[in-house]
Each structure stands twice: as structure tokens, then as C-alpha cells.
Amino acid sequence: LTGDVGTGKSTAVRAFAQTLDHNLYPVVYLSNPHLGVTALYREILLALQVEPAFGFMRLLPQLRSTLHDLARKGRYVLLIVDEAHLLSPDLFDQLRFLLNDEMDSASLISLVLLGQPDLAHKLRFAPYEALHQRIAVRFHLKPFDLEETAGYVKHHLLIAGCQSPIFSQSFLSGVYDHTKGVARKINNLCRSALLLGVTEQKQILDETDLKRVLLDMEGQFA
């Protein structure tokens, strides 16, 4: 899963992971792409509530044994690696080894890589071809369009318990113009606008309020 900064890759995958039955699909989420190989195995084992063995040579057999034990119980691990475009070649190789069990008849672990668009380009290079061939599904998460931006903001307000409109349509159109549909930028801009509304006890925020907020946040959307 690739996408530009702030488009919601991590949020989307966390939302998906929450829909899983973790008794059947334990989820391991790794957010640090700068781990060494030993640390990678240790982090996975610890997330699976297994005390890692001492010494690198024992870690991979221990992890594979753990995955086999879980599979025999009908449990299959979902490994999510965030910021994967920053992974070293060694870590890409280790992830390939984890997927390359049982002579390719079945994998004991499902891998989701999240990263910026560079990740898709990087995986096409020759050193990563073996891993690239094992990726079954690829998706690029684009920013919202105008309609999606308005829907995204309205959905957040609804979840927060808001029953009446707070942002005018012109305000939402301005939000899209200045954020280009990037979720994190939308969040920041609307949050600042809500603080303005609370401070001044305004019921509806319009394009004039948006301009004031943008002046306060000058440079953020440059």
C-alpha cells in the first residue's frame, strides 16, 4: 500500500486490522523501518508474546517454530511494516525469507508493506525481484477529491456527535483547495478552525474564517 505523506495509509490499515478476529489473526505492527535483522525478529516474537532466544542464529528457527505452532492452532499472523520505503536491503531479504516457507506451498505469515510511492519503484529493482513477485495485491492511496474531502470532514463531525453543520460549503471547498485532499492536512486545518469557532462562539464557519485560520497557519500548505 503506497501513498504520499499524510494520505492515511497507516490509518486505513489500522482500521482494517481492527476488523480482524485477533484470536485467528494476530497482528504485528512495526513502525520503525531502521531495525536491524536481529531486532526485526525480536520485535515480531515479542509482539506474539514469545520471549526471544538469545543469539541471532536461534531467532529465525524460533520464529518459524512459533509461526508453525500458531498455524497448527488455526492462527495466522498479519505482519504490517510501516515506512517500508526506508527498509534496508537486508530487511527486505529477511521479509522474503519469512514468506518463503514450506517450499512456497503456503505462507505462515501475511505481509503488508506501507510506504511512500518510492516503495513501488524500489521493489522493481533487481535485488528485490524475489519479494516483488510474492506481492499479490498492490494499491496506491490517492488524496481525496472535493466530494470525498467534504464527506471525510462530515463523517468525522458525525462520529464526534455533531448533529448540525459547522462548516459552510464554501469553507469545505476552500479546505480542498488548500490541502489538495491530503487527510492529515485536512485534519490540521479543520482542527484549527474548530478552535477558532469555540473561541469566538461561532455556529457556522465560512470562507472568511478559513482565510483567518490559513493566515495563522501560514506556510503549512506551501
Coordinates of C-alpha atoms in Angstrom, one line a residue, residues 21-26 67-77:
D21 CA -10.6 -11.6 14.9
H22 CA -7.2 -11.4 16.6
N23 CA -7.8 -14.9 18.1
L24 CA -7.4 -16.1 14.5
Y25 CA -5.2 -13.4 13.0
P26 CA -2.6 -12.0 15.4
L67 CA 4.5 -19.5 13.3
H68 CA 4.1 -23.2 12.8
D69 CA 2.7 -23.7 16.3
L70 CA 0.2 -20.9 15.7
A71 CA -0.8 -22.3 12.3
R72 CA -1.5 -25.7 13.8
K73 CA -3.9 -23.9 16.1
G74 CA -5.6 -22.2 13.1
R75 CA -3.9 -18.8 13.8
Y76 CA -2.1 -16.9 11.0
V77 CA 0.0 -13.8 11.7

